[in-house]
Amino acid sequence: MKVAVISDIHGNLLALEAVLEDLKDVSPDMIVNLGDCVSGPLWPEETATILRETDWPTVRGNHDRFLLEDPFEKMGPTDAFAAERLSSDNLDWLRTTRATIHLSGDIFLCHGTPDDDNRYLTEKVEGPKGHLPDEEALLADIGTERSPVICCGHTHIPRVIHLSATGQTILNPGSVGLPSYEDDHPHKHKMEVGSPHARYAVMTKVGEDWNFQERILSYDWDAASREADKNGRPGWARALKHGFYGPLS
Ligand SMILES: [Fe+2]
């Protein structure tokens, strides 16, 4: 059994196309999407049109929820850009996403933590940057969820974390479409993976255990960066081009 885990596409059509091309080689049995599909100053409608035609089990990310549920005037520019451009068919598809998914006896999918799509599981933010949480904090955040593999996104930083206390593994595949960003929740900070590549993960069951592989793909990030610039988002343009955010605004 081979499962491709993608997350945080954020409307980056060019990065998604690189992933789709790579998936032809990987040939997984199943592809899952951990959410934050379309928000961002890139190609939300085109991205949603591709995703709508897949049968990928898809989790609703915090940004998917914001653009579905928040009044337009309360949205930040990242969600408003997508909300203004999504067709009713693609909005209807986005509404089919679910907060969490138990994929099988082995695999649980969520966006942030199992009970909060807007809380980091695999990063702890102290000061302006994130770092690996300790095991006690991770156990507290997963609560009663006991699936052997917990897949989450939201932080855009790839990690595989093994919890010795329970034998569980947490996989965060990183982000397909946005390698760094700044955010002001819970306070102003930035996440930086340090390269502009599109990322996703592949997990393969071997006997009773899972092996994990990170796929790190080149694509035309200069074109994505130019699109963000053209749409008035210089921070996104910098992040897409370098994988570093640079100084906080
Ligand atoms: Fe998110």
PDB file of N, CA, C and O in Angstrom, residues 2 4 8 55 62 82 96 104 108 122 124 148-149 152 161 163 182 187 202 205 223 226 240 247:
ATOM      1  N   LYS A   2       0.638   2.117  -0.956  1.00  0.00           N
ATOM      2  CA  LYS A   2       1.430   3.337  -1.067  1.00  0.00           C
ATOM      3  C   LYS A   2       0.458   4.526  -1.122  1.00  0.00           C
ATOM      4  O   LYS A   2      -0.452   4.547  -1.960  1.00  0.00           O
ATOM      5  N   ALA A   4       0.133   8.737  -1.279  1.00  0.00           N
ATOM      6  CA  ALA A   4       0.747  10.064  -1.458  1.00  0.00           C
ATOM      7  C   ALA A   4      -0.031  11.069  -0.615  1.00  0.00           C
ATOM      8  O   ALA A   4      -1.259  11.086  -0.635  1.00  0.00           O
ATOM      9  N   ASP A   8      -1.565  21.896   1.617  1.00  0.00           N
ATOM     10  CA  ASP A   8      -1.229  23.324   1.515  1.00  0.00           C
ATOM     11  C   ASP A   8      -0.766  23.718   0.103  1.00  0.00           C
ATOM     12  O   ASP A   8       0.317  24.268  -0.089  1.00  0.00           O
ATOM     13  N   ASP A  55     -10.564  12.211  -7.068  1.00  0.00           N
ATOM     14  CA  ASP A  55     -11.382  11.576  -6.026  1.00  0.00           C
ATOM     15  C   ASP A  55     -10.584  11.518  -4.721  1.00  0.00           C
ATOM     16  O   ASP A  55     -10.765  10.636  -3.907  1.00  0.00           O
ATOM     17  N   ASN A  62      -7.849  25.431   7.482  1.00  0.00           N
ATOM     18  CA  ASN A  62      -8.386  26.662   8.080  1.00  0.00           C
ATOM     19  C   ASN A  62      -8.706  27.700   7.007  1.00  0.00           C
ATOM     20  O   ASN A  62      -9.741  28.372   7.068  1.00  0.00           O
ATOM     21  N   ALA A  82      -9.103  34.389  -3.371  1.00  0.00           N
ATOM     22  CA  ALA A  82      -9.693  33.128  -3.852  1.00  0.00           C
ATOM     23  C   ALA A  82     -11.216  33.209  -3.876  1.00  0.00           C
ATOM     24  O   ALA A  82     -11.848  32.770  -4.842  1.00  0.00           O
ATOM     25  N   THR A  96     -17.442  20.080   0.101  1.00  0.00           N
ATOM     26  CA  THR A  96     -17.468  18.632   0.357  1.00  0.00           C
ATOM     27  C   THR A  96     -16.293  18.183   1.235  1.00  0.00           C
ATOM     28  O   THR A  96     -16.248  17.026   1.649  1.00  0.00           O
ATOM     29  N   SER A 104      -8.427   4.756   7.197  1.00  0.00           N
ATOM     30  CA  SER A 104      -8.509   3.301   7.378  1.00  0.00           C
ATOM     31  C   SER A 104      -8.192   3.084   8.846  1.00  0.00           C
ATOM     32  O   SER A 104      -8.080   4.043   9.599  1.00  0.00           O
ATOM     33  N   PHE A 108      -5.042   8.586  10.012  1.00  0.00           N
ATOM     34  CA  PHE A 108      -5.954   9.682  10.357  1.00  0.00           C
ATOM     35  C   PHE A 108      -5.459  10.946   9.674  1.00  0.00           C
ATOM     36  O   PHE A 108      -4.255  11.233   9.688  1.00  0.00           O
ATOM     37  N   THR A 122       2.877  20.083  14.545  1.00  0.00           N
ATOM     38  CA  THR A 122       4.283  19.670  14.443  1.00  0.00           C
ATOM     39  C   THR A 122       5.276  20.827  14.577  1.00  0.00           C
ATOM     40  O   THR A 122       6.474  20.637  14.338  1.00  0.00           O
ATOM     41  N   LYS A 124       6.102  24.232  17.360  1.00  0.00           N
ATOM     42  CA  LYS A 124       5.737  25.061  18.507  1.00  0.00           C
ATOM     43  C   LYS A 124       6.309  26.440  18.231  1.00  0.00           C
ATOM     44  O   LYS A 124       7.498  26.572  17.940  1.00  0.00           O
ATOM     45  N   PRO A 148      -2.359   4.692  14.096  1.00  0.00           N
ATOM     46  CA  PRO A 148      -0.898   4.536  14.054  1.00  0.00           C
ATOM     47  C   PRO A 148      -0.193   5.659  13.306  1.00  0.00           C
ATOM     48  O   PRO A 148       0.916   6.032  13.652  1.00  0.00           O
ATOM     49  N   VAL A 149      -0.825   6.208  12.252  1.00  0.00           N
ATOM     50  CA  VAL A 149      -0.222   7.333  11.528  1.00  0.00           C
ATOM     51  C   VAL A 149      -1.205   8.500  11.525  1.00  0.00           C
ATOM     52  O   VAL A 149      -2.366   8.345  11.133  1.00  0.00           O
ATOM     53  N   CYS A 152      -0.857  15.444   9.112  1.00  0.00           N
ATOM     54  CA  CYS A 152      -1.335  16.809   9.298  1.00  0.00           C
ATOM     55  C   CYS A 152      -0.525  17.744   8.407  1.00  0.00           C
ATOM     56  O   CYS A 152       0.552  17.391   7.921  1.00  0.00           O
ATOM     57  N   ILE A 161       7.573  12.450  12.786  1.00  0.00           N
ATOM     58  CA  ILE A 161       7.841  12.411  14.232  1.00  0.00           C
ATOM     59  C   ILE A 161       7.299  11.096  14.787  1.00  0.00           C
ATOM     60  O   ILE A 161       6.127  10.753  14.545  1.00  0.00           O
ATOM     61  N   LEU A 163       6.305   8.931  18.088  1.00  0.00           N
ATOM     62  CA  LEU A 163       5.976   9.082  19.513  1.00  0.00           C
ATOM     63  C   LEU A 163       6.269   7.761  20.207  1.00  0.00           C
ATOM     64  O   LEU A 163       5.570   6.774  20.011  1.00  0.00           O
ATOM     65  N   GLU A 182       4.465  34.449   6.504  1.00  0.00           N
ATOM     66  CA  GLU A 182       4.326  34.999   7.848  1.00  0.00           C
ATOM     67  C   GLU A 182       2.869  34.918   8.251  1.00  0.00           C
ATOM     68  O   GLU A 182       1.977  34.885   7.406  1.00  0.00           O
ATOM     69  N   HIS A 187       0.681  34.627  17.343  1.00  0.00           N
ATOM     70  CA  HIS A 187       1.318  35.940  17.357  1.00  0.00           C
ATOM     71  C   HIS A 187       2.196  36.007  16.108  1.00  0.00           C
ATOM     72  O   HIS A 187       2.392  35.010  15.421  1.00  0.00           O
ATOM     73  N   VAL A 202       5.308  10.546   0.460  1.00  0.00           N
ATOM     74  CA  VAL A 202       4.781   9.235   0.074  1.00  0.00           C
ATOM     75  C   VAL A 202       5.015   8.287   1.240  1.00  0.00           C
ATOM     76  O   VAL A 202       6.130   8.228   1.784  1.00  0.00           O
ATOM     77  N   LYS A 205       3.532   1.037   3.048  1.00  0.00           N
ATOM     78  CA  LYS A 205       3.459   0.038   4.114  1.00  0.00           C
ATOM     79  C   LYS A 205       4.356  -1.144   3.783  1.00  0.00           C
ATOM     80  O   LYS A 205       4.273  -1.720   2.688  1.00  0.00           O
ATOM     81  N   ALA A 223       7.896  31.996 -12.103  1.00  0.00           N
ATOM     82  CA  ALA A 223       6.600  32.391 -12.674  1.00  0.00           C
ATOM     83  C   ALA A 223       5.547  32.551 -11.572  1.00  0.00           C
ATOM     84  O   ALA A 223       4.730  33.480 -11.610  1.00  0.00           O
ATOM     85  N   ARG A 226       6.264  35.798  -9.857  1.00  0.00           N
ATOM     86  CA  ARG A 226       5.811  36.956 -10.657  1.00  0.00           C
ATOM     87  C   ARG A 226       4.296  37.138 -10.544  1.00  0.00           C
ATOM     88  O   ARG A 226       3.800  38.259 -10.487  1.00  0.00           O
ATOM     89  N   LEU A 240       7.833  32.606  -2.434  1.00  0.00           N
ATOM     90  CA  LEU A 240       7.766  31.608  -3.508  1.00  0.00           C
ATOM     91  C   LEU A 240       9.097  31.470  -4.223  1.00  0.00           C
ATOM     92  O   LEU A 240       9.489  30.381  -4.642  1.00  0.00           O
ATOM     93  N   PRO A 247      12.410  39.590   6.165  1.00  0.00           N
ATOM     94  CA  PRO A 247      11.994  40.296   7.372  1.00  0.00           C
ATOM     95  C   PRO A 247      10.469  40.291   7.527  1.00  0.00           C
ATOM     96  O   PRO A 247       9.742  40.379   6.542  1.00  0.00           O
TER      97      PRO A 247
END
